[in-house]
């Protein structure tokens, strides 16, 4: 196993600022929007993006967190028992522009589950998807609106997103087998 | 982590398993407050409610729980079934199982019958009350409600008052509360205190005052008139006077003690209306939490299949 850093803390910070501005530009004057982070690391990224937006737009975005465990299409097949983290969306989704945020997009199945989960709360006006890393290998026709960094990967490789709040440091690494 | 095919009682469930169910229930409670109260977790699973004894609340609660998890729930009541035509219990179960059923929720008037069914089917089995033995999901929803109001469970003082002998709710609670470090006091007419089969260390009190003193939770049991062949007390009026809860007795408890009841209430017998409906009564919260707790049990059991097969 060889682990190589592809983004350091400074680069992650810069990317998050850029993504925040892309979101601000996309929503324009639409004040009725909310950020929704996919647990666990997407939720942390959503928090960070929210504070950046607050700093530059002087408005505090609504924020929610999604646990997509119950919506996984492989829920009855996975051998590792998933712990429920619980969702936390304290606003009405109906009519809102939802900015969905996750750390990595890979097969697209997590995003599919998240879309279903959001729609079960109500009918949003629009959903925009933002990912820190796009590592390719989609199994569903789902594409992010904004990507922090596109990382071409081999299917056997692993992308590790480490965030200070959980892992004690900010870093994105790629792990190669061999 | 919950590691079992069935939930037939709390007698053999560990403290960690109980806490995991309560934890999971908390996540499911949020779903019940949404506008669209449904998640796809058990899509494609078939759950049969097998009830050999009348029930509205428990059966409805299990039915709602299964449906909110997207399972297909079928209700089967004994009066309309082949058991009245002479089929044995296990034959009935095996026949229904053959139609591809993943889970049975069973209520039966004989103690031990649910465990017997569990041993004879590959499907998951949840006990929804067997005779005077156990009613584990009722106890779990009681514990959940207590935890929700008191923040924790360990060290709390809980009094259960009434017909202990005939109460499967009391028995399940006794097993569970003992494991969770709750100080449980039982009280009722001498004729309604079991002489055997209570977990070691359960305290049977000699007076209402002794039971209620400084309690955090008072749980009043229903007098089960339908379960008594012989009269165990002279009259309802006398029972109410000696073993019912009232304002004066409630003053013996902690100021923030909550009043619980597994329902249905005999108003004016074990509990007067002014207490059943007061702001310290959490009886309807218990019913509300029942759905989330049953969702948690169904979900955790249904997920077991996968881990077990892998091992």
Coordinates of C-alpha atoms in Angstrom, one line a residue:
Chain A
X1 CA 0.0 0.0 0.0
X2 CA 1.3 3.4 -1.0
X3 CA -0.4 6.5 0.2
X4 CA 0.2 9.7 -1.6
X5 CA -1.1 13.2 -0.7
X6 CA -2.9 14.9 -3.5
X7 CA -4.3 17.9 -1.6
X8 CA -2.9 19.5 1.6
X9 CA -4.8 21.7 4.0
X10 CA -4.0 24.9 2.2
X11 CA -5.2 23.5 -1.1
X12 CA -8.4 22.2 0.5
X13 CA -9.1 25.6 2.0
X14 CA -8.6 27.3 -1.4
X15 CA -10.9 24.8 -3.2
X16 CA -13.6 25.3 -0.6
X17 CA -13.5 29.1 -1.1
X18 CA -13.7 28.6 -4.8
X19 CA -16.7 26.2 -4.4
X20 CA -18.4 28.7 -2.1
X21 CA -18.1 31.4 -4.8
X22 CA -19.4 29.1 -7.4
X23 CA -22.4 28.4 -5.2
X24 CA -23.0 32.1 -4.6
X25 CA -22.8 32.8 -8.3
X26 CA -25.2 29.9 -9.1
X27 CA -27.9 30.9 -6.6
X28 CA -27.6 34.6 -7.5
X29 CA -30.5 36.4 -5.8
X30 CA -32.4 33.3 -4.9
X31 CA -32.4 33.7 -1.1
X32 CA -34.5 30.6 -0.6
X33 CA -31.6 28.0 -0.6
X34 CA -30.1 25.6 1.9
X35 CA -26.9 23.6 2.1
X36 CA -27.3 19.8 2.8
X37 CA -24.2 17.8 3.7
X38 CA -24.0 14.0 3.4
X39 CA -22.8 12.5 6.7
X40 CA -20.2 12.3 7.8
X41 CA -17.5 14.2 5.9
X42 CA -19.9 15.9 3.5
X43 CA -21.6 17.4 6.5
X44 CA -18.4 18.9 7.7
X45 CA -17.6 20.4 4.3
X46 CA -21.2 21.9 4.2
X47 CA -20.4 23.6 7.5
X48 CA -17.2 25.1 6.2
X49 CA -18.8 26.2 2.9
X50 CA -21.7 27.8 5.0
X51 CA -19.3 29.9 7.0
X52 CA -17.4 31.0 3.9
X53 CA -20.7 32.0 2.3
X54 CA -21.7 33.8 5.5
X55 CA -18.4 35.8 5.4
X56 CA -18.8 37.0 1.8
X57 CA -22.5 37.3 1.5
X58 CA -23.4 38.3 5.0
X59 CA -26.2 35.9 5.2
X60 CA -26.3 32.7 7.2
X61 CA -27.3 29.9 5.0
X62 CA -29.7 27.2 6.3
X63 CA -27.9 24.0 6.7
X64 CA -29.0 20.4 7.1
X65 CA -27.3 17.0 7.4
X66 CA -28.3 13.8 5.7
X67 CA -27.7 10.2 6.7
X68 CA -28.4 8.1 3.6
X69 CA -28.0 4.7 5.2
X70 CA -31.6 3.8 4.9
X71 CA -31.7 4.7 1.3
X72 CA -28.7 2.7 0.2
X73 CA -29.5 0.3 -2.7
X74 CA -27.2 -2.3 -1.2
X75 CA -28.6 -2.0 2.3
X76 CA -29.7 -5.6 2.4
X77 CA -26.4 -6.9 0.9
X78 CA -23.7 -5.1 2.8
X79 CA -21.9 -7.4 5.3
X80 CA -20.6 -4.5 7.4
X81 CA -23.4 -3.4 9.6
X82 CA -24.0 0.3 9.0
X83 CA -24.6 2.4 12.1
X84 CA -27.5 4.9 11.7
X85 CA -26.3 8.5 12.2
X86 CA -29.7 10.1 11.7
X87 CA -30.7 13.0 9.5
X88 CA -31.1 16.5 10.6
X89 CA -33.1 18.8 8.3
X90 CA -34.8 21.5 10.3
X91 CA -36.3 23.4 7.4
X92 CA -39.0 22.9 4.8
X93 CA -37.4 21.5 1.7
X94 CA -40.4 22.4 -0.4
X95 CA -39.6 25.1 -3.0
X96 CA -36.0 25.5 -2.0
X97 CA -32.8 25.3 -4.0
X98 CA -30.8 22.6 -2.3
X99 CA -27.0 22.6 -2.5
X100 CA -26.1 18.9 -1.8
X101 CA -22.5 18.5 -0.7
X102 CA -20.3 15.4 -0.3
X103 CA -16.6 14.7 -0.1
X104 CA -16.1 12.2 -2.9
X105 CA -18.3 11.2 -5.9
X106 CA -17.5 7.7 -7.1
X107 CA -20.2 5.4 -8.4
X108 CA -22.9 8.0 -8.0
X109 CA -25.0 5.6 -5.8
X110 CA -24.6 7.7 -2.7
X111 CA -25.9 10.8 -4.5
X112 CA -28.8 8.8 -5.9
X113 CA -29.7 7.8 -2.4
X114 CA -29.3 11.3 -1.2
X115 CA -31.6 12.6 -3.9
X116 CA -34.3 10.2 -2.9
X117 CA -33.8 11.1 0.8
X118 CA -34.2 14.8 0.1
X119 CA -37.3 14.3 -2.1
X120 CA -38.9 12.3 0.8
X121 CA -38.8 15.5 2.8
X122 CA -40.7 17.5 0.2
X123 CA -40.3 18.8 -3.4
X124 CA -37.3 21.1 -3.7
X125 CA -37.2 23.7 -6.5
X126 CA -33.8 22.5 -7.6
X127 CA -30.9 20.3 -6.4
X128 CA -27.3 21.2 -7.1
X129 CA -24.6 18.8 -6.3
X130 CA -21.1 19.8 -5.2
X131 CA -18.2 17.4 -4.5
X132 CA -14.7 18.0 -3.2
X133 CA -13.3 15.1 -5.3
X134 CA -14.5 13.4 -8.4
X135 CA -12.7 10.2 -8.9
X136 CA -14.7 8.9 -11.8
X137 CA -16.1 5.3 -12.3
X138 CA -19.8 6.3 -12.4
X139 CA -22.3 3.5 -12.3
X140 CA -25.3 5.9 -12.7
X141 CA -25.9 8.9 -14.9
X142 CA -25.2 11.4 -12.2
X143 CA -22.7 14.3 -12.5
X144 CA -21.8 17.0 -10.0
X145 CA -22.4 20.7 -10.8
X146 CA -19.2 21.8 -9.2
X147 CA -16.1 19.8 -8.4
X148 CA -13.2 20.7 -6.3
X149 CA -10.7 18.5 -8.0
X150 CA -11.0 15.8 -10.6
X151 CA -8.8 12.9 -9.8
X152 CA -8.5 10.1 -12.4
X153 CA -8.2 6.9 -10.5
X154 CA -7.8 3.2 -11.0
X155 CA -10.8 1.2 -9.7
X156 CA -8.6 -0.5 -7.1
X157 CA -7.3 2.7 -5.7
X158 CA -8.7 4.4 -2.6
X159 CA -9.3 8.1 -2.0
X160 CA -9.1 9.1 1.6
X161 CA -10.5 12.5 2.6
X162 CA -9.3 13.4 6.0
X163 CA -10.8 16.4 7.8
X164 CA -9.6 18.0 10.9
X165 CA -13.0 17.6 12.8
X166 CA -12.9 13.8 12.4
X167 CA -9.3 12.8 11.5
X168 CA -7.3 15.5 13.2
X169 CA -5.9 17.0 10.0
X170 CA -6.9 18.2 6.6
X171 CA -5.6 16.1 3.8
X172 CA -6.7 14.1 0.7
X173 CA -4.6 11.1 -0.2
X174 CA -4.7 8.4 -2.8
X175 CA -3.9 4.9 -1.8
X176 CA -2.5 2.5 -4.4
X177 CA -2.4 -1.2 -3.9
X178 CA 0.7 -3.1 -4.7
Chain B
X1 CA -24.4 -4.7 18.6
X2 CA -27.7 -6.6 18.2
X3 CA -26.8 -10.2 17.3
X4 CA -29.8 -12.3 17.1
X5 CA -32.5 -13.6 14.7
X6 CA -35.4 -12.9 17.0
X7 CA -36.6 -10.7 19.8
X8 CA -38.6 -13.1 22.0
X9 CA -38.0 -11.4 25.3
X10 CA -35.6 -9.2 27.2
X11 CA -34.5 -12.0 29.6
X12 CA -31.5 -12.9 27.3
X13 CA -30.8 -9.5 25.7
X14 CA -27.7 -7.6 26.9
X15 CA -27.6 -4.1 28.2
X16 CA -25.6 -3.1 25.1
X17 CA -28.2 -4.5 22.8
X18 CA -31.0 -2.6 24.7
X19 CA -29.0 0.6 24.4
X20 CA -28.4 0.1 20.7
X21 CA -32.1 -0.4 20.1
X22 CA -32.9 2.8 22.0
X23 CA -30.2 4.7 20.1
X24 CA -31.5 3.5 16.7
X25 CA -35.1 4.3 17.8
X26 CA -34.0 7.9 18.3
X27 CA -33.0 8.1 14.6
X28 CA -36.3 6.7 13.5
X29 CA -38.3 9.1 15.7
X30 CA -37.2 11.9 13.4
X31 CA -38.7 10.1 10.4
X32 CA -42.1 10.0 12.2
X33 CA -42.1 13.8 12.4
X34 CA -41.6 14.3 8.7
X35 CA -44.3 15.1 6.3
X36 CA -43.5 12.0 4.3
X37 CA -43.1 9.4 7.0
X38 CA -41.4 6.7 5.0
X39 CA -37.9 5.4 4.3
X40 CA -37.0 2.6 1.8
X41 CA -34.9 0.5 4.3
X42 CA -37.1 -2.7 4.3
X43 CA -38.4 -2.4 0.7
X44 CA -39.3 -5.8 -0.6
X45 CA -39.5 -7.5 2.8
X46 CA -42.7 -9.1 3.9
X47 CA -43.8 -8.9 7.6
X48 CA -46.7 -10.8 8.9
X49 CA -48.5 -9.7 12.0
X50 CA -49.6 -13.0 13.5
X51 CA -52.1 -12.2 16.3
X52 CA -53.8 -14.9 18.3
X53 CA -55.1 -12.5 20.8
X54 CA -57.0 -9.3 20.2
X55 CA -55.0 -6.1 20.1
X56 CA -55.5 -2.7 18.4
X57 CA -52.7 -0.5 19.7
X58 CA -49.8 -2.9 19.5
X59 CA -50.9 -4.4 16.1
X60 CA -51.4 -1.0 14.6
X61 CA -48.1 0.2 16.0
X62 CA -46.2 -2.7 14.4
X63 CA -48.2 -2.2 11.2
X64 CA -47.3 1.5 11.0
X65 CA -43.7 0.7 11.9
X66 CA -43.3 -1.9 9.1
X67 CA -45.0 0.4 6.6
X68 CA -42.8 3.4 7.4
X69 CA -39.8 1.2 6.6
X70 CA -41.5 0.3 3.3
X71 CA -42.0 -3.4 4.1
X72 CA -45.2 -5.1 3.1
X73 CA -47.2 -5.8 6.2
X74 CA -49.9 -8.4 6.3
X75 CA -52.3 -8.8 9.3
X76 CA -53.4 -12.3 10.3
X77 CA -55.9 -12.7 13.1
X78 CA -56.6 -16.1 14.6
X79 CA -60.3 -15.9 14.5
X80 CA -60.3 -15.8 10.8
X81 CA -57.7 -18.5 10.4
X82 CA -57.1 -22.2 9.9
X83 CA -56.1 -22.6 13.6
X84 CA -59.9 -22.8 14.3
X85 CA -60.0 -25.6 11.8
X86 CA -57.5 -27.7 13.8
X87 CA -54.2 -26.8 12.2
X88 CA -51.2 -26.8 14.6
X89 CA -49.4 -23.6 15.4
X90 CA -46.2 -24.6 13.7
X91 CA -48.1 -25.8 10.6
X92 CA -49.8 -22.4 10.4
X93 CA -46.4 -20.6 10.7
X94 CA -44.7 -22.9 8.2
X95 CA -47.4 -22.4 5.7
X96 CA -47.2 -18.6 5.9
X97 CA -43.4 -18.8 5.9
X98 CA -43.6 -20.7 2.6
X99 CA -45.1 -17.7 0.9
X100 CA -41.7 -15.9 1.4
X101 CA -42.2 -14.1 4.7
X102 CA -39.2 -12.5 6.2
X103 CA -40.5 -11.6 9.6
X104 CA -43.3 -12.5 12.0
X105 CA -44.7 -10.3 14.7
X106 CA -46.5 -12.7 17.1
X107 CA -48.9 -12.3 19.9
X108 CA -50.2 -15.4 21.6
X109 CA -52.1 -16.2 24.7
X110 CA -49.7 -19.0 25.8
X111 CA -46.4 -18.0 27.5
X112 CA -43.4 -19.4 25.6
X113 CA -45.3 -19.9 22.3
X114 CA -43.4 -17.1 20.6
X115 CA -40.0 -18.6 21.4
X116 CA -41.4 -22.0 20.2
X117 CA -42.4 -20.4 16.9
X118 CA -39.0 -18.7 16.6
X119 CA -37.2 -22.0 17.0
X120 CA -39.3 -23.5 14.2
X121 CA -39.0 -20.8 11.4
X122 CA -36.1 -19.3 9.5
X123 CA -37.9 -16.0 9.5
X124 CA -37.2 -13.3 12.1
X125 CA -39.7 -13.3 15.0
X126 CA -40.7 -10.4 17.3
X127 CA -42.7 -11.1 20.4
X128 CA -45.7 -8.8 20.6
X129 CA -46.8 -10.4 23.9
X130 CA -47.0 -14.0 24.9
X131 CA -49.3 -15.0 27.7
X132 CA -48.0 -13.6 31.0
X133 CA -44.3 -14.0 29.9
X134 CA -42.9 -11.0 28.1
X135 CA -43.8 -8.0 25.9
X136 CA -40.3 -6.8 25.0
X137 CA -41.2 -3.9 22.6
X138 CA -43.5 -2.4 25.2
X139 CA -40.7 -2.4 27.7
X140 CA -38.3 -0.9 25.2
X141 CA -40.7 1.9 24.4
X142 CA -41.1 2.5 28.2
X143 CA -37.3 2.7 28.5
X144 CA -37.1 5.0 25.5
X145 CA -39.7 7.3 27.0
X146 CA -38.0 7.3 30.4
X147 CA -34.7 8.1 28.8
X148 CA -36.2 10.9 26.7
X149 CA -37.6 12.5 29.8
X150 CA -34.8 11.8 32.4
X151 CA -31.8 11.9 30.1
X152 CA -30.4 8.7 31.4
X153 CA -31.5 5.4 32.9
X154 CA -29.0 4.2 35.4
X155 CA -29.8 5.0 39.0
X156 CA -33.4 6.0 38.4
X157 CA -36.1 4.8 40.8
X158 CA -39.1 3.3 39.0
X159 CA -42.2 2.0 40.7
X160 CA -44.5 -0.5 38.9
X161 CA -47.9 -0.8 40.6
X162 CA -50.7 -3.2 40.0
X163 CA -51.2 -6.7 38.7
X164 CA -47.6 -7.9 38.5
X165 CA -48.4 -11.6 38.1
X166 CA -50.4 -11.2 34.9
X167 CA -48.3 -8.4 33.5
X168 CA -45.9 -9.4 30.7
X169 CA -45.0 -5.7 30.5
X170 CA -43.9 -5.7 34.2
X171 CA -41.9 -8.9 33.5
X172 CA -40.1 -7.5 30.5
X173 CA -39.4 -4.3 32.3
X174 CA -38.1 -6.2 35.3
X175 CA -35.5 -8.1 33.2
X176 CA -34.4 -5.0 31.3
X177 CA -34.4 -2.5 34.2
X178 CA -32.3 -4.8 36.3
X179 CA -29.7 -4.9 33.6
X180 CA -29.7 -1.2 33.2
X181 CA -29.1 -0.4 36.8
X182 CA -32.6 0.9 37.5
X183 CA -33.9 0.7 41.1
X184 CA -37.2 -1.1 40.4
X185 CA -39.9 -1.4 43.0
X186 CA -42.9 -3.6 42.5
X187 CA -46.2 -3.3 44.4
X188 CA -49.7 -4.7 44.1
X189 CA -52.2 -6.8 45.9
X190 CA -50.6 -9.9 47.5
X191 CA -52.7 -12.0 45.2
X192 CA -51.1 -10.3 42.2
X193 CA -47.4 -10.6 43.1
X194 CA -45.8 -13.6 41.5
X195 CA -44.3 -16.1 43.9
X196 CA -41.6 -17.1 41.4
X197 CA -40.1 -16.1 38.1
X198 CA -38.9 -12.6 38.9
X199 CA -35.3 -11.5 38.2
X200 CA -33.2 -11.7 41.2
X201 CA -32.9 -8.5 43.1
X202 CA -36.4 -7.1 42.2
X203 CA -37.8 -5.4 45.2
X204 CA -41.3 -6.2 46.2
X205 CA -42.6 -3.5 48.4
X206 CA -45.0 -3.8 51.3
X207 CA -46.9 -0.6 50.9
X208 CA -47.7 2.0 48.3
X209 CA -45.7 4.6 50.2
X210 CA -42.6 2.4 50.2
X211 CA -42.9 1.9 46.5
X212 CA -43.5 5.5 45.6
X213 CA -41.1 7.2 47.9
X214 CA -38.7 9.5 45.9
X215 CA -39.5 7.8 42.6
X216 CA -38.6 9.2 39.2
X217 CA -41.2 7.2 37.3
X218 CA -44.5 5.7 38.3
X219 CA -45.9 3.0 36.1
X220 CA -49.5 2.0 36.7
X221 CA -50.6 -1.3 35.3
X222 CA -54.0 -2.1 34.0
X223 CA -56.2 -4.5 36.0
X224 CA -56.6 -7.3 33.4
X225 CA -60.2 -8.2 34.1
X226 CA -60.2 -10.6 31.1
X227 CA -57.2 -12.6 32.4
X228 CA -58.6 -13.5 35.8
X229 CA -60.5 -16.7 36.3
X230 CA -61.0 -16.1 39.9
X231 CA -61.5 -12.9 41.8
X232 CA -58.2 -11.6 43.1
X233 CA -59.6 -8.6 44.8
X234 CA -63.1 -7.8 46.2
X235 CA -64.1 -4.9 44.1
X236 CA -62.8 -2.3 41.6
X237 CA -63.7 0.4 44.1
X238 CA -61.6 -1.1 46.8
X239 CA -58.8 -1.8 44.4
X240 CA -58.8 1.9 43.3
X241 CA -58.8 3.0 46.9
X242 CA -55.9 0.8 48.0
X243 CA -53.8 0.4 44.9
X244 CA -54.8 3.3 42.6
X245 CA -52.7 6.4 42.1
X246 CA -54.0 9.7 43.4
X247 CA -52.8 13.3 44.1
X248 CA -51.7 12.6 47.7
X249 CA -49.8 9.5 46.7
X250 CA -48.1 11.2 43.8
X251 CA -46.7 13.8 46.3
X252 CA -44.5 11.0 47.7
X253 CA -42.6 10.9 44.4
X254 CA -40.0 13.3 43.1
X255 CA -41.5 16.6 41.9
X256 CA -40.7 15.9 38.3
X257 CA -41.7 12.2 38.4
X258 CA -43.6 11.1 35.3
X259 CA -46.7 8.9 35.2
X260 CA -46.7 6.0 32.7
X261 CA -49.3 3.3 31.7
X262 CA -49.0 0.6 29.1
X263 CA -52.7 1.1 28.2
X264 CA -55.5 0.7 27.7
X265 CA -56.4 2.6 30.9
X266 CA -59.3 1.6 33.2
X267 CA -60.0 5.2 34.0
X268 CA -61.0 5.6 37.7
X269 CA -59.6 2.3 38.7
X270 CA -55.8 2.3 38.6
X271 CA -55.5 5.9 37.4
X272 CA -58.1 8.8 37.8
X273 CA -58.7 10.9 34.7
X274 CA -57.2 14.0 36.3
X275 CA -53.9 12.2 36.5
X276 CA -54.0 10.3 33.3
X277 CA -54.4 13.6 31.4
X278 CA -52.2 15.8 33.5
X279 CA -48.9 17.3 32.2
X280 CA -46.8 14.7 34.1
X281 CA -48.5 11.9 32.3
X282 CA -46.5 10.6 29.3
X283 CA -48.9 7.9 28.3
X284 CA -49.5 9.2 24.8
X285 CA -45.8 9.8 24.3
X286 CA -45.3 6.1 25.1
X287 CA -47.6 5.3 22.3
X288 CA -45.9 7.7 19.9
X289 CA -42.4 6.3 20.8
X290 CA -43.7 2.8 20.3
X291 CA -43.6 3.2 16.5
X292 CA -40.0 4.4 16.5
X293 CA -38.9 1.6 18.8
X294 CA -40.6 -1.0 16.7
X295 CA -39.1 0.4 13.6
X296 CA -35.7 0.1 15.3
X297 CA -36.2 -3.5 16.3
X298 CA -37.5 -4.5 12.8
X299 CA -34.6 -2.7 11.1
X300 CA -31.9 -4.2 13.4
X301 CA -33.3 -7.7 13.1
X302 CA -33.7 -7.6 9.4
X303 CA -30.2 -6.3 8.9
X304 CA -28.9 -9.3 10.9
X305 CA -29.5 -11.7 8.1
X306 CA -26.7 -10.2 6.1
X307 CA -24.0 -10.3 8.8
X308 CA -25.0 -13.8 9.8
X309 CA -24.8 -15.3 6.4
X310 CA -21.4 -13.8 5.9
X311 CA -19.9 -15.3 9.0

